[in-house]
């Protein structure tokens, strides 16, 4: 009897079962590779228009780039972040905003901040930011770390707004400090806000749009914080979403008070895993919001009083 004749013969059912098992194992390995090694670094440049009421003519067509949730720290590859910053710099943006979570805390994170943020793209007109919960360290409770971080990034041209306003060529940029860290004080921020002039608000946590204190503000609120859920099954809600209002995943939302919310999926991550929630940098082109009044003016000529701009 030959050796071949002595080998046990595999039934058709056993063969199919083995093939399915091997296929599933290969699929799981491929999915694991994709979610851990590919998507966390597969940056998407999202191109959008940002229509702003009363936008000064000099800012029409200028770009505002939103970067969010960079999370410099142990989990995010520095080279990926520097490459992302260089890609943004190559766009020569007019305004750059960072909507919080500069870091994920570890003992030497400020050294890493200096090494990475020295490559941060500066806007031709302004480079502004707000803090996120992670910028306050463990338990979001270390204001001294936040202060040192603000000082460190200032060396690279980034101005962090802590419940305050900066005027950029007639556009008011309102920066709200972080809610989870107990530093969200909109009344302080809006105290000097002029409702008749163009404005955009930066607030790390999208849940803040549902808190009181917005003082009649109408317009855009740019947020981050959710990372788009990081792993989002198709057609289903993201299972891990650190917000009260589970509607706030990523993208654009209409919210009360004639405001619009934009939530960036962010650049970095907490754990290095993403699925169906690619990292994002958002490139907005500023435009004048078309209102009924604007339409009247364009068809009838300028109104004699109360200029719109
Ligand atoms: Fe974050």
Coordinates of C-alpha atoms and ligand atoms in Angstrom, one line a residue:
X1 CA 0.0 0.0 0.0
X2 CA 1.4 3.4 -0.9
X3 CA 1.7 6.4 1.5
X4 CA -0.9 8.2 -0.5
X5 CA -3.4 5.4 0.0
X6 CA -2.9 5.5 3.8
X7 CA -3.8 9.3 4.0
X8 CA -7.3 9.9 5.4
X9 CA -9.6 11.2 2.8
X10 CA -11.2 14.6 3.5
X11 CA -14.9 14.7 3.0
X12 CA -16.5 17.5 0.9
X13 CA -18.1 18.9 4.1
X14 CA -14.8 19.0 6.0
X15 CA -13.1 20.6 3.1
X16 CA -15.7 23.4 2.8
X17 CA -15.6 23.9 6.6
X18 CA -11.8 24.2 6.6
X19 CA -12.0 26.7 3.6
X20 CA -14.6 28.8 5.4
X21 CA -12.6 28.9 8.6
X22 CA -9.4 29.8 6.7
X23 CA -11.3 32.5 4.8
X24 CA -12.8 34.0 8.0
X25 CA -9.4 34.0 9.7
X26 CA -7.8 35.7 6.6
X27 CA -10.7 38.3 6.6
X28 CA -10.3 39.0 10.3
X29 CA -6.6 39.4 9.9
X30 CA -7.1 41.8 6.9
X31 CA -9.7 43.8 8.8
X32 CA -7.4 44.0 11.9
X33 CA -4.6 45.2 9.7
X34 CA -6.8 47.8 8.0
X35 CA -8.4 49.1 11.2
X36 CA -5.1 49.4 13.1
X37 CA -2.5 50.1 10.4
X38 CA -4.3 51.7 7.4
X39 CA -7.3 53.8 8.4
X40 CA -5.9 55.6 11.5
X41 CA -3.3 57.3 9.1
X42 CA -5.5 57.6 6.0
X43 CA -6.2 61.3 6.2
X44 CA -9.1 62.8 4.3
X45 CA -9.0 66.5 3.3
X46 CA -12.7 67.5 3.5
X47 CA -13.5 70.4 1.3
X48 CA -16.5 72.6 2.3
X49 CA -17.9 76.1 2.0
X50 CA -18.5 78.0 5.2
X51 CA -21.2 80.6 4.6
X52 CA -20.9 83.3 7.2
X53 CA -23.4 86.1 7.8
X54 CA -22.0 89.6 7.4
X55 CA -18.6 88.2 6.2
X56 CA -16.4 91.1 5.2
X57 CA -15.8 91.3 1.5
X58 CA -12.0 91.0 2.0
X59 CA -12.5 87.5 3.5
X60 CA -14.7 86.1 0.7
X61 CA -13.0 83.1 -0.9
X62 CA -10.3 82.9 1.8
X63 CA -9.6 79.5 3.4
X64 CA -10.1 78.5 7.0
X65 CA -8.6 75.1 7.9
X66 CA -9.9 73.2 10.9
X67 CA -7.5 70.7 12.6
X68 CA -8.9 68.9 15.6
X69 CA -8.0 66.2 18.2
X70 CA -4.3 65.8 17.3
X71 CA -3.5 63.9 20.4
X72 CA 0.2 64.1 20.4
X73 CA 1.3 61.4 22.8
X74 CA 2.1 57.7 23.1
X75 CA -0.6 56.5 20.7
X76 CA -0.2 58.7 17.6
X77 CA 2.7 58.5 15.3
X78 CA 4.7 61.8 15.3
X79 CA 5.7 61.3 11.6
X80 CA 2.1 61.0 10.6
X81 CA 1.3 64.2 12.4
X82 CA 4.2 66.2 11.0
X83 CA 3.3 64.9 7.5
X84 CA -0.3 66.0 8.1
X85 CA 0.8 69.5 9.2
X86 CA 3.1 69.8 6.1
X87 CA 0.1 68.8 3.8
X88 CA -1.9 71.6 5.4
X89 CA 0.9 74.1 5.2
X90 CA 1.2 73.4 1.4
X91 CA -2.3 74.7 1.0
X92 CA -1.2 78.1 2.3
X93 CA -4.3 78.5 4.4
X94 CA -5.5 82.0 5.4
X95 CA -6.8 81.0 8.9
X96 CA -5.9 77.8 10.8
X97 CA -8.0 76.8 13.8
X98 CA -7.4 73.9 16.2
X99 CA -10.4 72.7 18.1
X100 CA -8.8 71.1 21.1
X101 CA -7.1 67.9 22.3
X102 CA -3.6 69.0 21.4
X103 CA -2.3 66.1 23.5
X104 CA -2.9 62.8 25.2
X105 CA -1.1 63.2 28.5
X106 CA 2.1 61.3 29.5
X107 CA 5.0 62.4 31.7
X108 CA 7.1 63.9 29.0
X109 CA 4.4 65.1 26.6
X110 CA 5.5 68.7 26.6
X111 CA 8.9 67.7 25.0
X112 CA 6.9 65.8 22.4
X113 CA 4.7 68.9 21.9
X114 CA 7.8 71.0 21.0
X115 CA 9.0 68.4 18.6
X116 CA 5.7 68.1 16.7
X117 CA 4.0 71.5 17.0
X118 CA 7.1 73.3 15.6
X119 CA 5.8 72.0 12.3
X120 CA 2.2 73.3 12.8
X121 CA 0.9 75.2 9.8
X122 CA 0.3 78.9 10.5
X123 CA -2.4 80.8 8.7
X124 CA -1.5 83.8 6.7
X125 CA -4.0 85.8 8.8
X126 CA -4.3 83.9 12.1
X127 CA -3.6 80.7 13.9
X128 CA -6.1 80.2 16.7
X129 CA -7.1 77.3 19.0
X130 CA -9.2 76.2 21.9
X131 CA -8.4 73.5 24.5
X132 CA -10.0 70.1 24.8
X133 CA -10.5 67.9 27.8
X134 CA -7.3 65.9 27.2
X135 CA -5.3 69.2 27.4
X136 CA -6.1 69.3 31.1
X137 CA -4.4 66.0 31.8
X138 CA -5.7 63.0 33.9
X139 CA -9.3 63.5 35.0
X140 CA -9.3 66.8 33.0
X141 CA -8.1 68.4 36.2
X142 CA -4.6 69.8 35.7
X143 CA -4.9 73.5 34.9
X144 CA -1.2 73.9 35.3
X145 CA -0.6 71.4 32.4
X146 CA -3.0 73.4 30.3
X147 CA -1.2 76.6 31.1
X148 CA 2.2 75.1 30.2
X149 CA 0.7 73.7 27.0
X150 CA -0.7 77.1 26.0
X151 CA 2.7 78.7 26.6
X152 CA 4.5 75.9 24.7
X153 CA 2.4 76.2 21.5
X154 CA 2.5 80.0 21.6
X155 CA 6.2 79.6 20.6
X156 CA 5.0 78.1 17.3
X157 CA 2.5 80.9 16.5
X158 CA -0.6 79.3 18.0
X159 CA -2.8 81.5 20.1
X160 CA -5.2 79.6 22.4
X161 CA -8.5 81.4 23.1
X162 CA -9.8 80.8 26.6
X163 CA -13.3 82.2 26.6
X164 CA -12.2 85.1 24.5
X165 CA -12.5 86.7 21.0
X166 CA -10.0 87.6 18.3
X167 CA -10.9 89.8 15.4
X168 CA -9.4 88.6 12.1
X169 CA -9.9 91.1 9.4
X170 CA -13.4 91.8 10.7
X171 CA -14.3 88.2 11.4
X172 CA -14.8 87.6 15.2
X173 CA -13.4 84.2 16.2
X174 CA -14.9 83.2 19.6
X175 CA -12.9 80.5 21.4
X176 CA -14.7 78.7 24.2
X177 CA -12.7 76.7 26.8
X178 CA -13.4 73.1 27.6
X179 CA -16.6 72.0 29.3
X180 CA -15.5 68.7 30.8
X181 CA -12.6 70.5 32.5
X182 CA -15.1 73.0 34.0
X183 CA -13.7 75.9 32.1
X184 CA -16.6 76.6 29.6
X185 CA -17.7 80.1 30.3
X186 CA -19.6 81.4 27.3
X187 CA -20.9 84.6 29.1
X188 CA -17.3 85.7 29.5
X189 CA -16.5 84.9 25.8
X190 CA -19.6 86.5 24.4
X191 CA -19.3 89.6 26.6
X192 CA -17.5 91.5 23.8
X193 CA -19.2 89.8 20.9
X194 CA -20.9 92.1 18.4
X195 CA -24.1 90.3 17.0
X196 CA -24.1 92.6 14.0
X197 CA -20.7 91.4 12.7
X198 CA -19.4 88.2 11.3
X199 CA -18.4 85.5 13.8
X200 CA -17.4 81.8 14.0
X201 CA -17.2 79.9 17.3
X202 CA -14.7 77.2 18.3
X203 CA -15.8 74.8 21.1
X204 CA -14.2 71.4 21.5
X205 CA -17.2 69.5 22.8
X206 CA -20.2 69.5 20.6
X207 CA -22.6 69.0 23.6
X208 CA -21.8 72.6 24.5
X209 CA -24.2 73.9 21.9
X210 CA -27.1 72.6 24.1
X211 CA -25.9 74.5 27.2
X212 CA -27.1 78.0 28.0
X213 CA -25.1 81.2 27.7
X214 CA -24.8 81.7 23.9
X215 CA -26.1 85.2 24.2
X216 CA -28.1 85.2 20.9
X217 CA -25.2 84.0 18.8
X218 CA -26.3 82.7 15.4
X219 CA -23.9 81.0 13.0
X220 CA -21.3 78.2 12.9
X221 CA -19.8 76.3 15.8
X222 CA -16.8 74.2 14.9
X223 CA -16.1 71.2 17.2
X224 CA -14.2 68.0 17.5
X225 CA -14.0 65.6 20.5
X226 CA -15.9 62.6 19.0
X227 CA -13.3 61.4 16.5
X228 CA -16.4 60.4 14.5
X229 CA -16.7 57.5 17.0
X230 CA -13.4 56.1 15.7
X231 CA -15.1 52.8 14.8
X232 CA -18.5 53.1 13.2
X233 CA -20.3 50.1 11.8
X234 CA -22.0 51.0 8.4
X235 CA -25.6 52.0 8.8
X236 CA -25.4 51.8 12.6
X237 CA -24.6 54.3 15.3
X238 CA -21.0 54.5 16.6
X239 CA -21.0 52.4 19.8
X240 CA -18.4 54.6 21.6
X241 CA -19.4 58.3 21.4
X242 CA -18.3 60.5 24.3
X243 CA -21.3 62.9 24.1
X244 CA -24.6 63.3 25.8
X245 CA -26.4 63.9 22.5
X246 CA -25.7 60.7 20.5
X247 CA -26.8 62.5 17.3
X248 CA -23.4 64.4 17.4
X249 CA -21.1 62.0 15.6
X250 CA -19.4 64.0 12.8
X251 CA -20.3 66.4 10.1
X252 CA -22.9 69.1 9.9
X253 CA -25.9 69.6 12.2
X254 CA -28.6 72.2 12.5
X255 CA -29.0 73.2 16.2
X256 CA -31.3 75.5 18.1
X257 CA -31.0 79.3 17.9
X258 CA -30.3 79.4 14.2
X259 CA -26.8 77.9 14.7
X260 CA -25.0 75.2 12.7
X261 CA -22.6 72.7 14.2
X262 CA -19.7 71.1 12.3
X263 CA -17.9 68.2 14.1
X264 CA -14.5 67.2 12.7
X265 CA -13.5 63.5 13.0
X266 CA -10.1 64.8 14.1
X267 CA -6.6 63.9 13.1
X268 CA -5.4 61.6 15.9
X269 CA -6.9 58.9 18.0
X270 CA -6.9 57.5 21.5
X271 CA -6.2 53.9 20.7
X272 CA -4.8 53.3 17.3
X273 CA -7.9 52.0 15.6
X274 CA -10.3 53.5 13.2
X275 CA -13.1 52.0 11.0
X276 CA -15.4 53.9 8.7
X277 CA -14.3 57.1 10.4
X278 CA -11.2 58.3 8.6
X279 CA -9.1 61.1 10.2
X280 CA -10.0 64.5 8.8
X281 CA -8.7 67.9 8.2
X282 CA -11.4 70.3 7.0
X283 CA -10.7 73.0 4.5
X284 CA -13.4 75.6 4.5
X285 CA -13.8 78.3 1.9
X286 CA -15.3 81.4 3.5
X287 CA -18.4 82.8 1.8
X288 CA -21.0 85.4 2.5
X289 CA -24.2 83.8 3.7
X290 CA -27.0 84.4 1.3
X291 CA -30.0 85.8 3.3
X292 CA -33.2 87.3 2.1
X293 CA -31.7 90.7 2.7
X294 CA -28.7 89.8 0.6
X295 CA -30.9 88.6 -2.2
X296 CA -33.0 91.9 -2.0
X297 CA -29.8 93.9 -2.2
X298 CA -28.4 92.0 -5.2
X299 CA -31.6 92.5 -7.2
X300 CA -32.4 96.0 -6.0
X301 CA -29.1 97.6 -5.2
X302 CA -27.8 98.5 -1.8
X303 CA -30.2 99.5 0.9
X304 CA -29.6 103.1 2.2
X305 CA -29.2 102.1 5.9
X306 CA -27.8 99.3 8.2
X307 CA -25.0 98.0 6.0
X308 CA -24.8 94.2 5.9
X309 CA -21.1 93.6 6.4
Ligands
LIG1 FE1 -10.1 63.9 21.3

